[in-house]
Tab-separated table of C-alpha atoms in Angstrom:
chain	number	residue	atom	x	y	z
D	1	MET	CA	-9.623	35.342	7.669
D	2	ALA	CA	-9.432	31.556	8.132
D	3	GLU	CA	-9.853	29.370	5.074
D	4	PRO	CA	-13.340	27.813	4.954
D	5	VAL	CA	-13.613	24.212	6.055
D	6	LYS	CA	-16.285	21.926	4.673
D	7	LEU	CA	-17.154	18.404	5.708
D	8	PHE	CA	-19.113	16.040	3.474
D	9	GLY	CA	-20.842	13.524	5.697
D	10	VAL	CA	-23.997	11.736	6.760
D	11	TRP	CA	-25.685	12.684	10.044
D	12	ALA	CA	-26.052	9.020	11.095
D	13	SER	CA	-22.521	7.994	10.174
D	14	PRO	CA	-19.991	7.340	12.944
D	15	PHE	CA	-17.247	8.020	10.395
D	16	SER	CA	-18.195	11.608	9.588
D	17	TRP	CA	-19.043	12.102	13.256
D	18	ARG	CA	-15.415	11.238	14.182
D	19	VAL	CA	-14.255	14.129	12.024
D	20	GLU	CA	-16.826	16.513	13.549
D	21	THR	CA	-15.598	15.570	17.029
D	22	ALA	CA	-12.008	16.349	16.084
D	23	LEU	CA	-12.950	19.704	14.496
D	24	LYS	CA	-14.969	20.669	17.571
D	25	LEU	CA	-12.129	19.642	19.907
D	26	LYS	CA	-9.875	22.032	18.004
D	27	GLY	CA	-12.517	24.756	17.876
D	28	VAL	CA	-12.555	24.807	14.070
D	29	LYS	CA	-15.642	26.264	12.372
D	30	TYR	CA	-16.900	24.202	9.463
D	31	GLU	CA	-19.846	23.753	7.153
D	32	PHE	CA	-21.446	20.310	7.199
D	33	ILE	CA	-22.758	19.112	3.864
D	34	GLU	CA	-25.206	16.227	4.200
D	35	GLU	CA	-24.783	13.601	1.502
D	36	ASP	CA	-27.438	11.225	0.198
D	37	LEU	CA	-25.500	8.004	-0.310
D	38	THR	CA	-28.195	6.603	-2.584
D	39	ASN	CA	-27.623	9.593	-4.865
D	40	LYS	CA	-24.062	10.806	-4.375
D	41	SER	CA	-23.404	14.410	-5.270
D	42	ASP	CA	-21.092	15.382	-8.134
D	43	LEU	CA	-18.935	17.171	-5.593
D	44	LEU	CA	-18.449	14.042	-3.467
D	45	VAL	CA	-17.451	12.024	-6.528
D	46	LYS	CA	-15.133	14.855	-7.609
D	47	TYR	CA	-13.447	15.097	-4.200
D	48	ASN	CA	-13.264	11.349	-3.502
D	49	PRO	CA	-13.074	9.727	-6.933
D	50	VAL	CA	-11.229	6.659	-5.593
D	51	HIS	CA	-13.686	5.468	-2.931
D	52	LYS	CA	-16.669	7.834	-3.486
D	53	LYS	CA	-17.358	7.719	0.260
D	54	ILE	CA	-17.878	10.101	3.117
D	55	PRO	CA	-16.365	11.635	5.116
D	56	VAL	CA	-14.400	14.083	2.978
D	57	LEU	CA	-12.862	17.170	4.533
D	58	LEU	CA	-12.304	20.123	2.237
D	59	HIS	CA	-9.709	22.636	3.434
D	60	LYS	CA	-8.074	25.335	1.302
D	61	GLY	CA	-9.914	23.766	-1.624
D	62	LYS	CA	-8.127	20.422	-1.137
D	63	PRO	CA	-9.989	17.248	-0.217
D	64	ILE	CA	-8.804	14.862	2.481
D	65	CYS	CA	-10.426	11.398	2.560
D	66	GLU	CA	-10.590	8.426	4.979
D	67	SER	CA	-11.586	9.309	8.534
D	68	LEU	CA	-8.344	8.208	10.254
D	69	VAL	CA	-6.278	10.152	7.715
D	70	ILE	CA	-8.523	13.191	8.243
D	71	LEU	CA	-8.127	12.982	12.040
D	72	GLU	CA	-4.329	13.078	11.749
D	73	TYR	CA	-4.585	15.985	9.275
D	74	ILE	CA	-6.765	17.946	11.703
D	75	ASP	CA	-4.331	17.277	14.543
D	76	GLU	CA	-1.363	18.442	12.455
D	77	THR	CA	-3.063	21.503	10.977
D	78	TRP	CA	-4.757	23.143	13.950
D	79	LYS	CA	-3.229	23.926	17.348
D	80	GLY	CA	-5.083	23.416	20.597
D	81	ILE	CA	-5.983	20.118	22.227
D	82	SER	CA	-3.743	17.291	20.962
D	83	ILE	CA	-5.579	14.353	19.506
D	84	LEU	CA	-2.508	12.126	19.170
D	85	PRO	CA	0.244	11.929	21.827
D	86	GLU	CA	3.529	13.805	21.253
D	87	ASP	CA	5.805	10.845	21.946
D	88	PRO	CA	6.450	8.664	18.823
D	89	TYR	CA	6.043	5.396	20.755
D	90	GLU	CA	2.750	6.495	22.325
D	91	ARG	CA	1.601	7.639	18.885
D	92	ALA	CA	2.401	4.217	17.423
D	93	ILE	CA	0.397	2.560	20.208
D	94	ALA	CA	-2.556	4.893	19.608
D	95	ARG	CA	-2.428	4.233	15.853
D	96	PHE	CA	-2.325	0.466	16.519
D	97	TRP	CA	-5.455	0.504	18.684
D	98	ALA	CA	-7.282	2.857	16.330
D	99	LYS	CA	-6.550	0.505	13.413
D	100	PHE	CA	-7.567	-2.543	15.470
D	101	ILE	CA	-10.874	-0.937	16.427
D	102	ASP	CA	-11.555	0.462	12.955
D	103	GLU	CA	-10.690	-2.655	10.947
D	104	LYS	CA	-11.366	-5.584	13.263
D	105	CYS	CA	-13.749	-4.624	16.066
D	106	ASN	CA	-16.199	-2.464	14.172
D	107	HIS	CA	-16.535	-4.990	11.368
D	108	ALA	CA	-17.098	-7.874	13.792
D	109	LEU	CA	-19.592	-5.886	15.854
D	110	TRP	CA	-21.505	-4.766	12.776
D	111	THR	CA	-21.697	-8.353	11.487
D	112	ALA	CA	-22.758	-9.611	14.922
D	113	CYS	CA	-25.617	-7.109	15.004
D	114	TRP	CA	-26.959	-7.675	11.527
D	115	SER	CA	-26.330	-11.331	10.652
D	116	LYS	CA	-28.663	-14.210	11.463
D	117	ASP	CA	-28.541	-17.749	12.960
D	118	ASN	CA	-25.209	-19.622	12.621
D	119	GLU	CA	-23.452	-16.696	11.022
D	120	GLN	CA	-24.558	-14.484	13.893
D	121	GLU	CA	-23.387	-16.995	16.523
D	122	LYS	CA	-19.911	-17.043	15.019
D	123	ALA	CA	-19.869	-13.260	14.604
D	124	ILE	CA	-20.926	-12.711	18.238
D	125	GLU	CA	-18.152	-15.017	19.444
D	126	GLU	CA	-15.575	-13.123	17.409
D	127	ALA	CA	-16.917	-9.720	18.471
D	128	CYS	CA	-16.773	-10.730	22.135
D	129	GLU	CA	-13.135	-11.760	21.791
D	130	PHE	CA	-12.298	-8.324	20.393
D	131	LEU	CA	-14.305	-6.583	23.118
D	132	LYS	CA	-12.410	-8.608	25.736
D	133	THR	CA	-9.147	-7.360	24.240
D	134	LEU	CA	-10.351	-3.751	24.507
D	135	GLU	CA	-11.646	-4.376	28.024
D	136	THR	CA	-8.136	-5.458	29.059
D	137	GLN	CA	-6.494	-2.571	27.203
D	138	LEU	CA	-8.583	0.012	29.059
D	139	LYS	CA	-6.994	-1.222	32.315
D	140	GLY	CA	-9.504	0.826	34.351
D	141	ASN	CA	-8.384	4.094	32.694
D	142	LYS	CA	-10.989	6.785	32.184
D	143	PHE	CA	-10.327	6.886	28.445
D	144	PHE	CA	-8.125	4.982	25.979
D	145	GLY	CA	-6.182	8.254	25.823
D	146	GLY	CA	-5.700	8.287	29.619
D	147	GLU	CA	-7.302	11.140	31.577
D	148	THR	CA	-8.664	12.884	28.489
D	149	ILE	CA	-10.134	11.657	25.225
D	150	GLY	CA	-7.757	11.129	22.340
D	151	PHE	CA	-7.358	9.495	18.958
D	152	VAL	CA	-8.423	6.004	20.035
D	153	ASP	CA	-11.507	7.247	21.911
D	154	ILE	CA	-12.641	9.263	18.880
D	155	VAL	CA	-12.156	6.256	16.586
D	156	ALA	CA	-13.995	3.997	19.067
D	157	ASN	CA	-17.144	6.116	18.730
D	158	PHE	CA	-19.077	3.226	17.183
D	159	ILE	CA	-18.644	1.280	20.410
D	160	GLY	CA	-19.121	4.437	22.466
D	161	PHE	CA	-22.519	5.366	21.112
D	162	TRP	CA	-23.757	3.594	17.996
D	163	LEU	CA	-23.421	0.014	19.267
D	164	GLY	CA	-25.839	0.497	22.162
D	165	ILE	CA	-28.432	1.971	19.818
D	166	ILE	CA	-28.072	-0.752	17.169
D	167	GLN	CA	-28.206	-3.445	19.869
D	168	GLU	CA	-31.512	-1.996	20.983
D	169	ALA	CA	-32.782	-1.725	17.385
D	170	VAL	CA	-32.041	-5.384	16.573
D	171	GLY	CA	-32.678	-6.810	20.064
D	172	LEU	CA	-29.153	-8.007	20.797
D	173	GLU	CA	-27.306	-7.928	24.149
D	174	LEU	CA	-23.635	-8.042	23.333
D	175	LEU	CA	-21.885	-5.382	25.390
D	176	THR	CA	-23.195	-5.850	28.932
D	177	VAL	CA	-21.874	-4.420	32.178
D	178	GLU	CA	-21.490	-7.923	33.630
D	179	LYS	CA	-19.180	-9.042	30.839
D	180	PHE	CA	-17.441	-5.731	30.087
D	181	PRO	CA	-17.449	-3.443	33.140
D	182	ASN	CA	-14.417	-1.355	32.013
D	183	LEU	CA	-15.911	-0.751	28.572
D	184	CYS	CA	-19.279	0.202	30.012
D	185	LYS	CA	-17.607	2.663	32.376
D	186	TRP	CA	-15.664	4.052	29.416
D	187	ILE	CA	-18.905	4.487	27.445
D	188	ASP	CA	-20.363	6.390	30.362
D	189	ASN	CA	-17.291	8.668	30.596
D	190	TYR	CA	-17.331	9.065	26.840
D	191	VAL	CA	-20.936	10.143	26.335
D	192	ASN	CA	-20.660	12.516	29.305
D	193	CYS	CA	-17.487	14.156	28.076
D	194	PRO	CA	-18.576	17.755	27.322
D	195	VAL	CA	-17.443	18.003	23.676
D	196	ILE	CA	-18.930	14.576	22.927
D	197	LYS	CA	-22.181	15.136	24.843
D	198	ALA	CA	-22.878	18.468	23.160
D	199	ASN	CA	-22.550	17.024	19.694
D	200	LEU	CA	-23.918	13.498	19.653
D	201	PRO	CA	-26.612	12.820	17.061
D	202	PRO	CA	-30.078	12.547	18.690
D	203	ARG	CA	-30.398	9.047	20.187
D	204	ASP	CA	-34.079	8.566	19.389
D	205	GLU	CA	-33.573	9.596	15.765
D	206	LEU	CA	-30.642	7.192	15.371
D	207	LEU	CA	-32.684	4.409	16.971
D	208	ALA	CA	-35.558	5.048	14.561
D	209	TYR	CA	-33.066	5.133	11.655
D	210	PHE	CA	-31.696	1.666	12.494
D	211	LYS	CA	-35.073	0.179	13.454
D	212	ALA	CA	-36.416	1.181	10.041
D	213	ARG	CA	-33.809	-1.027	8.365
D	214	GLN	CA	-34.172	-4.783	8.106
D	215	GLN	CA	-30.756	-4.805	6.433
D	216	PRO	CA	-27.784	-2.728	7.494
D	217	PRO	CA	-27.404	0.492	5.416
D	218	THR	CA	-24.466	-0.746	3.320
D	219	GLY	CA	-22.092	-2.264	5.852
D	220	PRO	CA	-19.748	-0.579	8.308
D	221	LYS	CA	-18.374	1.920	5.818
D	222	TYR	CA	-21.130	4.190	4.609
N	1	MET	CA	21.055	6.754	16.399
N	2	ALA	CA	22.176	6.465	20.002
N	3	GLU	CA	24.996	4.019	20.809
N	4	SER	CA	22.684	2.114	23.087
N	5	ASP	CA	19.767	1.761	20.576
N	6	GLN	CA	18.690	-1.850	20.237
N	7	VAL	CA	16.556	-2.565	17.180
N	8	THR	CA	15.164	-6.022	16.448
N	9	LEU	CA	12.743	-6.977	13.712
N	10	LEU	CA	10.541	-10.051	14.022
N	11	ASP	CA	10.615	-11.006	10.403
N	12	LEU	CA	9.543	-13.359	7.639
N	13	TRP	CA	11.668	-13.443	4.505
N	14	ALA	CA	8.691	-13.584	2.106
N	15	SER	CA	6.486	-11.013	3.841
N	16	PRO	CA	5.975	-7.757	1.907
N	17	PHE	CA	4.989	-6.148	5.223
N	18	ALA	CA	8.320	-7.010	6.836
N	19	MET	CA	10.089	-5.761	3.691
N	20	ARG	CA	8.479	-2.334	4.206
N	21	VAL	CA	10.125	-2.076	7.613
N	22	LYS	CA	13.504	-3.260	6.322
N	23	ILE	CA	13.432	-0.653	3.553
N	24	ALA	CA	12.552	2.118	6.028
N	25	LEU	CA	15.358	1.087	8.407
N	26	ALA	CA	17.803	0.902	5.494
N	27	GLU	CA	16.759	4.353	4.252
N	28	LYS	CA	17.559	5.719	7.701
N	29	GLY	CA	20.808	3.741	7.960
N	30	ILE	CA	19.655	1.948	11.108
N	31	GLU	CA	21.304	-1.346	11.973
N	32	PHE	CA	18.976	-3.989	13.273
N	33	GLU	CA	18.820	-7.661	14.161
N	34	SER	CA	16.407	-9.685	12.040
N	35	ARG	CA	14.787	-12.683	13.705
N	36	GLU	CA	13.007	-14.985	11.319
N	37	ASP	CA	9.754	-16.321	12.755
N	38	ASP	CA	7.701	-19.356	11.741
N	39	LEU	CA	3.978	-18.643	11.414
N	40	SER	CA	3.083	-22.320	11.783
N	41	ASN	CA	4.943	-22.341	15.108
N	42	LYS	CA	5.003	-18.782	16.429
N	43	SER	CA	7.843	-17.913	18.759
N	44	PRO	CA	7.161	-17.004	22.414
N	45	LEU	CA	8.793	-13.641	21.648
N	46	LEU	CA	6.299	-12.891	18.864
N	47	LEU	CA	3.373	-13.878	21.088
N	48	GLU	CA	4.735	-11.689	23.863
N	49	MET	CA	5.455	-8.688	21.623
N	50	ASN	CA	2.264	-8.854	19.553
N	51	PRO	CA	-0.309	-10.595	21.762
N	52	VAL	CA	-3.257	-8.980	19.982
N	53	LYS	CA	-2.605	-9.853	16.338
N	54	LYS	CA	0.242	-12.403	16.752
N	55	GLN	CA	1.645	-11.277	13.381
N	56	ILE	CA	4.914	-10.123	11.943
N	57	PRO	CA	6.442	-7.649	11.407
N	58	VAL	CA	7.117	-6.403	14.922
N	59	LEU	CA	9.807	-3.815	15.531
N	60	ILE	CA	11.311	-4.028	19.008
N	61	HIS	CA	13.078	-0.779	19.853
N	62	ASN	CA	14.914	-0.798	23.168
N	63	GLY	CA	12.597	-3.560	24.377
N	64	LYS	CA	9.358	-1.864	23.315
N	65	PRO	CA	7.295	-3.445	20.503
N	66	VAL	CA	5.689	-1.567	17.615
N	67	CYS	CA	3.273	-3.540	15.414
N	68	GLU	CA	1.612	-3.123	11.988
N	69	SER	CA	3.973	-2.372	9.102
N	70	LEU	CA	2.776	1.125	8.127
N	71	ILE	CA	2.593	2.148	11.791
N	72	ILE	CA	6.166	0.884	12.226
N	73	VAL	CA	7.323	2.831	9.143
N	74	GLN	CA	5.780	6.039	10.534
N	75	TYR	CA	7.397	5.335	13.914
N	76	ILE	CA	10.797	4.905	12.239
N	77	ASP	CA	10.261	8.180	10.359
N	78	GLU	CA	9.348	10.027	13.574
N	79	VAL	CA	12.168	8.629	15.719
N	80	TRP	CA	15.053	8.813	13.254
N	81	THR	CA	14.705	12.235	11.700
N	82	HIS	CA	18.371	12.750	10.736
N	83	LYS	CA	17.949	11.633	7.126
N	84	SER	CA	15.608	10.375	4.393
N	85	PRO	CA	12.236	11.737	5.528
N	86	LEU	CA	9.589	9.296	4.324
N	87	LEU	CA	6.576	11.514	4.934
N	88	PRO	CA	6.473	15.134	3.681
N	89	ARG	CA	6.370	18.029	6.147
N	90	ASP	CA	3.186	19.620	4.811
N	91	PRO	CA	0.031	18.195	6.510
N	92	CYS	CA	-1.962	18.060	3.260
N	93	GLN	CA	0.808	16.151	1.464
N	94	ARG	CA	1.174	13.866	4.500
N	95	ALA	CA	-2.563	13.127	4.358
N	96	HIS	CA	-2.233	12.413	0.649
N	97	ALA	CA	0.610	9.945	1.286
N	98	ARG	CA	-1.299	8.234	4.108
N	99	PHE	CA	-4.383	7.951	1.882
N	100	TRP	CA	-2.452	6.163	-0.884
N	101	ALA	CA	-0.556	3.900	1.497
N	102	ASP	CA	-3.931	2.956	2.999
N	103	TYR	CA	-5.205	2.285	-0.546
N	104	VAL	CA	-2.286	-0.096	-1.173
N	105	ASP	CA	-3.087	-1.849	2.095
N	106	LYS	CA	-6.791	-2.185	1.345
N	107	LYS	CA	-6.506	-3.309	-2.256
N	108	ILE	CA	-3.212	-4.804	-3.430
N	109	CYS	CA	-2.666	-7.546	-0.864
N	110	SER	CA	-6.167	-9.014	-0.891
N	111	LEU	CA	-6.572	-8.770	-4.670
N	112	GLY	CA	-3.096	-10.238	-5.183
N	113	ARG	CA	-4.030	-13.224	-3.040
N	114	MET	CA	-7.239	-13.662	-5.019
N	115	VAL	CA	-5.291	-13.686	-8.304
N	116	TRP	CA	-2.895	-16.277	-6.798
N	117	SER	CA	-5.838	-18.525	-5.951
N	118	ALA	CA	-7.419	-17.891	-9.383
N	119	GLN	CA	-10.549	-16.154	-8.141
N	120	GLU	CA	-12.850	-14.805	-10.825
N	121	GLY	CA	-12.674	-11.092	-11.536
N	122	ALA	CA	-9.671	-10.433	-9.296
N	123	LYS	CA	-7.171	-9.893	-12.101
N	124	LYS	CA	-9.261	-7.176	-13.779
N	125	GLU	CA	-9.769	-5.362	-10.498
N	126	LEU	CA	-6.098	-5.663	-9.536
N	127	ILE	CA	-4.938	-4.231	-12.867
N	128	GLU	CA	-7.389	-1.327	-12.422
N	129	CYS	CA	-5.868	-0.641	-9.004
N	130	PHE	CA	-2.354	-0.701	-10.444
N	131	LYS	CA	-3.448	1.728	-13.196
N	132	LEU	CA	-4.916	4.067	-10.591
N	133	LEU	CA	-1.585	3.984	-8.769
N	134	GLU	CA	0.133	4.777	-12.081
N	135	ASP	CA	-2.114	7.849	-12.443
N	136	GLU	CA	-1.165	8.906	-8.937
N	137	LEU	CA	2.547	8.457	-9.715
N	138	GLY	CA	2.230	10.476	-12.917
N	139	ASP	CA	5.627	11.480	-14.239
N	140	LYS	CA	7.282	11.710	-10.820
N	141	PRO	CA	10.245	9.359	-10.353
N	142	TYR	CA	8.778	8.169	-7.047
N	143	PHE	CA	5.439	8.556	-5.264
N	144	GLY	CA	7.436	10.593	-2.758
N	145	GLY	CA	8.610	12.956	-5.521
N	146	GLU	CA	12.357	13.095	-6.065
N	147	SER	CA	13.093	10.505	-3.404
N	148	LEU	CA	11.480	7.400	-1.888
N	149	GLY	CA	8.492	8.196	0.269
N	150	PHE	CA	5.861	6.515	2.386
N	151	VAL	CA	3.801	5.236	-0.541
N	152	ASP	CA	6.890	3.869	-2.321
N	153	VAL	CA	7.848	1.949	0.825
N	154	ALA	CA	4.260	0.669	1.168
N	155	LEU	CA	4.011	-0.530	-2.426
N	156	VAL	CA	7.445	-1.616	-3.648
N	157	PRO	CA	7.568	-4.938	-1.712
N	158	PHE	CA	4.687	-6.082	-3.928
N	159	LEU	CA	7.185	-6.057	-6.802
N	160	THR	CA	8.101	-9.485	-5.409
N	161	TRP	CA	4.572	-10.578	-6.406
N	162	PHE	CA	4.722	-9.368	-10.038
N	163	SER	CA	5.988	-12.617	-11.625
N	164	MET	CA	3.548	-14.673	-9.583
N	165	LEU	CA	0.626	-12.381	-10.554
N	166	GLU	CA	1.581	-12.575	-14.227
N	167	HIS	CA	1.785	-16.362	-14.104
N	168	CYS	CA	-1.403	-16.927	-12.117
N	169	GLY	CA	-3.391	-14.192	-13.856
N	170	ASN	CA	-1.987	-14.848	-17.311
N	171	PHE	CA	-1.087	-11.284	-18.162
N	172	SER	CA	1.991	-9.110	-18.578
N	173	MET	CA	2.697	-6.395	-16.002
N	174	VAL	CA	4.878	-4.423	-18.408
N	175	GLU	CA	2.097	-4.427	-21.027
N	176	GLU	CA	-0.669	-3.485	-18.604
N	177	CYS	CA	1.278	-1.173	-16.276
N	178	PRO	CA	4.523	-0.029	-17.925
N	179	THR	CA	4.865	3.055	-15.714
N	180	LEU	CA	4.580	1.005	-12.546
N	181	VAL	CA	7.107	-1.553	-13.784
N	182	ALA	CA	9.542	1.254	-14.659
N	183	TRP	CA	8.986	2.753	-11.192
N	184	ALA	CA	9.664	-0.637	-9.567
N	185	HIS	CA	12.965	-1.013	-11.460
N	186	ARG	CA	13.918	2.524	-10.453
N	187	CYS	CA	13.271	1.625	-6.806
N	188	MET	CA	15.356	-1.543	-7.129
N	189	GLU	CA	18.347	0.619	-8.115
N	190	LYS	CA	18.281	1.967	-4.583
N	191	GLU	CA	20.340	-0.115	-2.174
N	192	SER	CA	17.774	0.276	0.613
N	193	VAL	CA	15.231	-1.530	-1.588
N	194	SER	CA	17.435	-4.089	-3.341
N	195	LYS	CA	18.991	-5.319	-0.093
N	196	SER	CA	15.601	-5.494	1.661
N	197	LEU	CA	13.826	-7.609	-0.956
N	198	PRO	CA	14.518	-11.327	-1.416
N	199	ASP	CA	15.767	-12.819	-4.670
N	200	LEU	CA	12.840	-12.520	-7.110
N	201	ASP	CA	13.285	-16.040	-8.552
N	202	LYS	CA	13.386	-17.534	-5.077
N	203	ILE	CA	10.125	-15.893	-4.049
N	204	PHE	CA	8.449	-16.841	-7.345
N	205	GLY	CA	9.432	-20.466	-6.695
N	206	TYR	CA	8.037	-20.190	-3.177
N	207	PHE	CA	4.653	-18.925	-4.420
N	208	MET	CA	4.467	-21.701	-7.019
N	209	GLU	CA	5.211	-24.340	-4.338
N	210	LEU	CA	2.489	-22.867	-2.126
N	211	ARG	CA	0.073	-22.878	-5.035
N	212	LYS	CA	0.800	-26.559	-5.798
N	213	LYS	CA	0.069	-27.458	-2.190
N	214	HIS	CA	-3.090	-25.303	-2.230
N	215	GLU	CA	-4.308	-27.012	-5.436
N	216	ALA	CA	-3.485	-30.462	-4.038
N	217	LYS	CA	-5.510	-29.732	-0.906
N	218	LYS	CA	-8.443	-28.479	-2.981
N	219	ASN	CA	-8.486	-31.561	-5.185
N	220	ALA	CA	-7.959	-34.061	-2.357
């Protein structure tokens, strides 16, 4: 019998959602444990004492933390659809873009959505530069991974789904089809990809969640 | 390594990130050409090979660029598998190593810079991070166990910052973090590390020069 798999996460978090996508791509059954980040459980603190953050994957009783680390663990542990390419050079390229999106783009986009006045102007300018870079990188491909979704597409989920919702919640038009046609096409391919479509959090609930906040939850990592 | 393999590193002598790559290449016994870049006047080659971040290190392997130091180290480990594996085989242990290398990346560099520029509270937080790394090391000779691993390669270049941190933060590394200092000396006994790090006095002098200029600018 397969060892139980548990995932500590938050329903609205793109970070725990990345891990769910990867598990579903591999056909791995898991139990999702919803965390209240204003009142973190003893288990979360036990399994991620360093950062005390979600997501945390628990497999064979051992915790794995940090979403990008978890994605690679899932790819290495379970057979089936490959998340990362086989070729070392292609893997390095995928890791580069995933890191760029995770560390640079998401942070800039988050700041652009939630800051005000001068700070927002600067943040929007920076975010647009990063989006332009991604626009070029897509090169008209269906996904960052080529014909099928892969590591970079999973990591880019904030742009794929959350950004549109937050833009609507705060009344910002950053990612438009006029400025970023490749990215918009990618978003369309992304949200219509069967494994993604079947498992996205409900759009109206996410919209209500972000509209209810004058301030961002706690910043991009939550 | 194939006869025809061409390996070039776009480099900066004082960069701990470039040192990571040099250590990994040395562990694998890979010969490479080092090309020193100048960040105030970036070379056309750097701009061509890393157009997105425009940063060193960049490893150019048979004409193809790989960027970001820890990504380069993993690439080296995956291409040259004949000796000195840097990541373990077991996926859980690999995840563990990646987690701690990521921790080094997130914490040590930025906190170190803050201590250098005398920012309030940075020293305390940096020492806490070092102590956490000591707990992770435990009584193993290296983070990788019996031999150098991914986390060792990620962290050991910051040994070149120790004297600077002590001076700027007014504390003693060996008093605060004796296990880490002992680990660093153990790493320096390995040729792959000692030949990949610059002279410690030279780099200390360099940091002090930079600090003088930084202070002069602030007070101008």
